Short mmCIF file of C-alpha atoms and ligand atoms in Angstrom, two decimals:
data_model
loop_
_atom_site.label_atom_id
_atom_site.label_comp_id
_atom_site.label_asym_id
_atom_site.label_seq_id
_atom_site.Cartn_x
_atom_site.Cartn_y
_atom_site.Cartn_z
CA UNK A 1 -49.90 -0.98 66.73
CA UNK A 2 -49.90 -3.86 69.17
CA UNK A 3 -46.49 -5.03 70.28
CA UNK A 4 -45.60 -8.61 70.94
CA UNK A 5 -43.83 -7.91 74.23
CA UNK A 6 -43.93 -11.45 75.45
CA UNK A 7 -41.33 -13.97 74.50
CA UNK A 8 -38.61 -11.46 73.73
CA UNK A 9 -35.40 -13.46 73.58
CA UNK A 10 -32.43 -11.88 75.34
CA UNK A 11 -29.11 -13.28 74.24
CA UNK A 12 -25.87 -13.67 76.19
CA UNK A 13 -22.74 -12.07 74.69
CA UNK A 14 -21.61 -15.54 73.60
CA UNK A 15 -24.92 -16.08 71.79
CA UNK A 16 -24.63 -12.68 70.09
CA UNK A 17 -21.16 -13.75 68.93
CA UNK A 18 -22.79 -16.82 67.34
CA UNK A 19 -25.38 -14.57 65.68
CA UNK A 20 -22.49 -12.55 64.26
CA UNK A 21 -21.20 -15.69 62.52
CA UNK A 22 -24.61 -16.25 60.89
CA UNK A 23 -24.99 -12.54 60.16
CA UNK A 24 -21.59 -12.21 58.52
CA UNK A 25 -22.38 -15.18 56.27
CA UNK A 26 -25.62 -13.50 55.20
CA UNK A 27 -23.80 -10.21 54.59
CA UNK A 28 -21.09 -11.89 52.53
CA UNK A 29 -23.71 -13.80 50.52
CA UNK A 30 -25.51 -10.55 49.69
CA UNK A 31 -22.25 -8.91 48.56
CA UNK A 32 -21.68 -11.88 46.26
CA UNK A 33 -25.20 -11.48 44.83
CA UNK A 34 -24.81 -7.71 44.43
CA UNK A 35 -21.77 -8.34 42.23
CA UNK A 36 -23.53 -11.09 40.27
CA UNK A 37 -26.78 -9.23 39.56
CA UNK A 38 -26.55 -7.98 35.95
CA UNK A 39 -28.63 -7.88 32.77
CA UNK A 40 -29.42 -11.42 31.59
CA UNK A 41 -28.87 -13.06 35.00
CA UNK A 42 -32.01 -14.80 36.27
CA UNK A 43 -33.28 -14.61 39.82
CA UNK A 44 -32.89 -18.40 39.89
CA UNK A 45 -29.17 -17.94 39.09
CA UNK A 46 -28.87 -15.65 42.11
CA UNK A 47 -30.70 -18.16 44.27
CA UNK A 48 -28.35 -20.98 43.26
CA UNK A 49 -25.31 -18.82 44.07
CA UNK A 50 -26.76 -17.95 47.47
CA UNK A 51 -27.62 -21.51 48.45
CA UNK A 52 -24.20 -22.81 47.37
CA UNK A 53 -22.36 -20.08 49.26
CA UNK A 54 -24.37 -20.53 52.45
CA UNK A 55 -24.05 -24.33 52.50
CA UNK A 56 -20.34 -24.23 51.57
CA UNK A 57 -19.76 -22.07 54.65
CA UNK A 58 -21.60 -24.24 57.13
CA UNK A 59 -24.96 -22.48 57.04
CA UNK A 60 -28.52 -23.54 56.31
CA UNK A 61 -30.78 -21.33 54.17
CA UNK A 62 -33.54 -20.28 56.57
CA UNK A 63 -36.17 -19.27 54.01
CA UNK A 64 -36.34 -22.64 52.29
CA UNK A 65 -39.44 -24.49 53.47
CA UNK A 66 -40.53 -21.57 55.65
CA UNK A 67 -44.24 -21.20 56.48
CA UNK A 68 -47.22 -22.30 54.33
CA UNK A 69 -47.14 -22.76 51.42
CA UNK A 70 -43.46 -23.57 52.05
CA UNK A 71 -41.20 -20.90 50.55
CA UNK A 72 -39.28 -22.79 47.84
CA UNK A 73 -35.96 -20.92 47.71
CA UNK A 74 -32.92 -19.56 49.57
CA UNK A 75 -33.48 -15.90 48.71
CA UNK A 76 -36.48 -13.71 48.05
CA UNK A 77 -35.96 -11.87 44.76
CA UNK A 78 -38.44 -9.05 44.21
CA UNK A 79 -38.17 -7.08 40.95
CA UNK A 80 -39.35 -3.48 40.41
CA UNK A 81 -42.94 -3.21 41.74
CA UNK A 82 -42.49 -6.36 43.81
CA UNK A 83 -41.61 -5.26 47.34
CA UNK A 84 -40.77 -8.42 49.24
CA UNK A 85 -41.09 -12.23 49.20
CA UNK A 86 -40.64 -12.67 45.43
CA UNK A 87 -39.91 -16.26 44.41
CA UNK A 88 -36.75 -16.76 42.30
CA UNK A 89 -37.36 -18.17 38.83
CA UNK A 90 -36.53 -17.90 35.13
CA UNK A 91 -37.03 -14.12 34.95
CA UNK A 92 -33.88 -12.51 33.55
CA UNK A 93 -32.92 -9.18 35.04
CA UNK A 94 -32.92 -6.34 32.51
CA UNK A 95 -31.15 -3.00 32.26
CA UNK A 96 -33.09 -0.47 34.33
CA UNK A 97 -34.60 -3.04 36.73
CA UNK A 98 -34.07 -3.06 40.46
CA UNK A 99 -34.04 -6.34 42.36
CA UNK A 100 -34.57 -6.60 46.10
CA UNK A 101 -32.71 -9.61 47.47
CA UNK A 102 -33.59 -10.85 50.93
CA UNK A 103 -31.43 -13.58 52.44
CA UNK A 104 -31.42 -15.56 55.67
CA UNK A 105 -29.12 -18.21 57.07
CA UNK A 106 -28.83 -20.33 60.20
CA UNK A 107 -25.46 -21.23 61.72
CA UNK A 108 -25.39 -23.40 64.85
CA UNK A 109 -29.05 -22.61 65.44
CA UNK A 110 -28.72 -18.81 65.22
CA UNK A 111 -30.28 -16.68 62.49
CA UNK A 112 -29.15 -13.78 60.35
CA UNK A 113 -31.53 -11.89 58.05
CA UNK A 114 -30.70 -9.02 55.68
CA UNK A 115 -31.77 -7.50 52.38
CA UNK A 116 -30.46 -5.15 49.70
CA UNK A 117 -32.00 -3.58 46.61
CA UNK A 118 -29.64 -3.63 43.64
CA UNK A 119 -29.90 -1.47 40.50
CA UNK A 120 -29.31 -3.34 37.22
CA UNK A 121 -27.24 -1.23 34.85
CA UNK A 122 -28.53 2.29 34.25
CA UNK A 123 -31.56 2.99 36.43
CA UNK A 124 -33.85 6.03 36.44
CA UNK A 125 -32.74 8.84 38.78
CA UNK A 126 -35.89 8.75 40.90
CA UNK A 127 -35.45 5.01 41.43
CA UNK A 128 -31.80 5.42 42.42
CA UNK A 129 -32.87 8.13 44.85
CA UNK A 130 -35.51 5.76 46.30
CA UNK A 131 -32.76 3.21 46.94
CA UNK A 132 -30.54 5.80 48.63
CA UNK A 133 -33.37 7.11 50.81
CA UNK A 134 -34.47 3.63 51.88
CA UNK A 135 -30.98 2.41 52.75
CA UNK A 136 -30.17 5.61 54.61
CA UNK A 137 -33.41 5.29 56.60
CA UNK A 138 -32.33 1.80 57.70
CA UNK A 139 -29.03 3.19 59.04
CA UNK A 140 -30.73 6.18 60.66
CA UNK A 141 -33.13 3.76 62.33
CA UNK A 142 -30.35 1.60 63.75
CA UNK A 143 -28.40 4.71 64.75
CA UNK A 144 -31.38 5.87 66.84
CA UNK A 145 -31.30 2.74 69.02
CA UNK A 146 -29.86 3.22 72.50
CA UNK A 147 -29.76 0.97 75.54
CA UNK A 148 -32.67 2.12 77.69
CA UNK A 149 -34.45 3.59 74.66
CA UNK A 150 -37.53 2.06 73.06
CA UNK A 151 -38.12 0.08 69.91
CA UNK A 152 -40.18 2.78 68.20
CA UNK A 153 -37.24 5.18 68.48
CA UNK A 154 -36.00 3.16 65.49
CA UNK A 155 -39.40 3.34 63.74
CA UNK A 156 -39.60 7.07 64.22
CA UNK A 157 -36.12 7.71 62.86
CA UNK A 158 -36.89 5.66 59.73
CA UNK A 159 -40.16 7.46 59.04
CA UNK A 160 -38.71 10.90 59.80
CA UNK A 161 -35.87 10.41 57.33
CA UNK A 162 -38.09 9.06 54.53
CA UNK A 163 -40.73 11.79 54.95
CA UNK A 164 -38.06 14.51 54.88
CA UNK A 165 -36.82 13.28 51.48
CA UNK A 166 -40.06 13.46 49.53
CA UNK A 167 -43.36 11.78 48.81
CA UNK A 168 -42.74 8.09 49.33
CA UNK A 169 -44.95 5.22 50.45
CA UNK A 170 -43.84 3.38 53.61
CA UNK A 171 -45.33 -0.09 53.96
CA UNK A 172 -47.30 -0.57 57.17
CA UNK A 173 -48.48 -4.16 56.68
CA UNK A 174 -44.96 -5.58 56.99
CA UNK A 175 -42.41 -4.77 59.70
CA UNK A 176 -39.03 -5.65 61.10
CA UNK A 177 -38.79 -8.14 63.93
CA UNK A 178 -36.85 -9.68 66.75
CA UNK A 179 -34.50 -12.47 65.68
CA UNK A 180 -32.34 -15.13 67.31
CA UNK A 181 -33.17 -18.82 67.60
CA UNK A 182 -35.97 -18.15 65.12
CA UNK A 183 -36.08 -15.79 62.17
CA UNK A 184 -39.26 -13.98 63.19
CA UNK A 185 -39.62 -13.29 66.91
CA UNK A 186 -41.03 -10.60 69.18
CA UNK A 187 -41.01 -7.65 69.09
CA UNK A 188 -42.14 -6.31 65.74
CA UNK A 189 -40.30 -3.21 64.52
CA UNK A 190 -42.58 -0.92 62.47
CA UNK A 191 -41.11 1.51 59.95
CA UNK A 192 -43.21 4.43 61.14
CA UNK A 193 -44.63 5.85 64.33
CA UNK A 194 -43.97 7.92 67.42
CA UNK A 195 -40.82 7.40 69.43
CA UNK A 196 -40.74 6.16 73.02
CA UNK A 197 -43.05 3.18 72.59
CA UNK A 198 -42.75 -0.57 72.53
CA UNK A 199 -40.27 -2.71 74.43
CA UNK A 200 -37.13 -1.23 75.96
CA UNK A 201 -33.89 -1.77 74.06
CA UNK A 202 -31.59 -3.79 76.29
CA UNK A 203 -28.26 -5.52 75.81
CA UNK A 204 -28.84 -8.94 74.24
CA UNK A 205 -31.85 -7.89 72.15
CA UNK A 206 -31.33 -8.54 68.44
CA UNK A 207 -33.56 -6.89 65.85
CA UNK A 208 -34.00 -7.14 62.10
CA UNK A 209 -34.79 -3.64 60.86
CA UNK A 210 -36.20 -3.49 57.33
CA UNK A 211 -37.76 -0.40 55.77
CA UNK A 212 -39.89 -1.13 52.68
CA UNK A 213 -40.45 2.07 50.71
CA UNK A 214 -42.14 2.81 47.36
CA UNK A 215 -42.27 5.62 44.82
CA UNK A 216 -46.06 5.59 45.20
CA UNK A 217 -48.59 3.79 47.36
CA UNK A 218 -47.93 2.10 50.69
CA UNK A 219 -50.61 -0.45 49.80
CA UNK A 220 -49.75 -3.87 48.41
CA UNK A 221 -51.34 -6.95 46.86
CA UNK A 222 -50.41 -10.57 47.46
CA UNK A 223 -49.87 -12.25 44.08
CA UNK A 224 -51.34 -15.62 43.06
CA UNK A 225 -48.15 -17.48 44.08
CA UNK A 226 -49.23 -16.67 47.68
CA UNK A 227 -45.85 -15.11 48.46
CA UNK A 228 -44.94 -12.18 46.26
CA UNK A 229 -45.97 -8.80 47.69
CA UNK A 230 -46.33 -6.11 44.99
CA UNK A 231 -47.40 -2.47 45.09
CA UNK A 232 -51.08 -1.95 44.13
CA UNK A 233 -50.19 0.97 41.87
CA UNK A 234 -47.23 -0.68 40.12
CA UNK A 235 -44.77 1.78 41.63
CA UNK A 236 -41.16 0.67 42.15
CA UNK A 237 -40.19 -0.42 45.67
CA UNK A 238 -36.98 -0.74 47.70
CA UNK A 239 -36.16 -2.94 50.69
CA UNK A 240 -33.05 -2.81 52.85
CA UNK A 241 -32.57 -4.88 55.99
CA UNK A 242 -29.95 -5.61 58.63
CA UNK A 243 -29.87 -7.69 61.78
CA UNK A 244 -28.32 -5.63 64.57
CA UNK A 245 -27.82 -5.36 68.30
CA UNK A 246 -26.76 -2.74 70.83
CA UNK A 247 -23.94 -3.50 73.27
CA UNK A 248 -22.66 -1.34 76.12
CA UNK A 249 -20.10 0.06 73.65
CA UNK A 250 -22.53 0.94 70.85
CA UNK A 251 -24.31 -0.52 67.83
CA UNK A 252 -23.23 -3.69 66.05
CA UNK A 253 -24.67 -4.53 62.65
CA UNK A 254 -24.40 -8.30 62.64
CA UNK A 255 -25.19 -8.72 58.93
CA UNK A 256 -22.82 -6.01 57.66
CA UNK A 257 -19.48 -7.45 56.57
CA UNK A 258 -17.61 -4.79 58.62
CA UNK A 259 -20.15 -4.93 61.44
CA UNK A 260 -21.39 -1.52 60.37
CA UNK A 261 -18.31 0.23 61.71
CA UNK A 262 -17.75 2.60 58.75
CA UNK A 263 -21.34 3.67 58.25
CA UNK A 264 -22.02 4.06 61.98
CA UNK A 265 -18.96 6.32 62.24
CA UNK A 266 -20.43 8.58 59.54
CA UNK A 267 -23.57 8.83 61.65
CA UNK A 268 -21.60 9.57 64.83
CA UNK A 269 -22.63 6.30 66.48
CA UNK A 270 -20.05 4.35 68.52
CA UNK A 271 -19.26 0.89 67.18
CA UNK A 272 -20.27 -1.84 69.61
CA UNK A 273 -18.80 -4.85 67.84
CA UNK A 274 -16.32 -7.37 69.18
MG1 LIG B 1 -35.29 -10.55 55.48
MG1 LIG B 2 -36.66 -9.87 58.17
#
């Protein structure tokens, strides 16, 4: 795994405070979508809600127009065997589905990026367990980050948790990333690997951590729309993401509505928010 060490953007405390504004808006938008996702609701409906909420609160949807071909929507909505980058459309969510919703917003030039996977109605036990394992691995990953530690300390904690829970696929072709004045920046943050590698975690570094885990294969296909990433074996996937930073006081989850305070406390990690 080659790391993009160069061009790592180190933020001032004031700039991190601005990232918190963007991050909180993303977190609040996702909570709105979690409540709205239900049988019969289309992924386009969720996208419209997200765009309206972000713009009404002074943000700009960061995914819209991103890359080539330009991503056409505010959220990525990936259903069941789709892992990430699904394009919202007329598909109605059905009882037993899971939908992974990825959302990004820019406020005053600073980015927030986060994702949740939401069960629709009654969902199979193994799928619910996949969601729990993936979300917990995200928190364990962030909890492993310390000032003076290294980026793969996060990667290692994610992989270790997932592997201890059962036979799951962890995507290797997609990773977390640095974030700040752009959505995707150095360094990349893999969801597997040995600890003690990659760039040093310093105050002012902001990272988007995003485990992508499946009930089967770690291998994926890119669908004909040139965006949607789906598992090759049709197995169900989960994706959870937060943008976070480490201050001298502890960890601060910029895209969690409460800054991560409650969940970090459960993990014995000091809260570093302001
Ligand atoms: Mg994202
Ligand atoms: Mg991301």
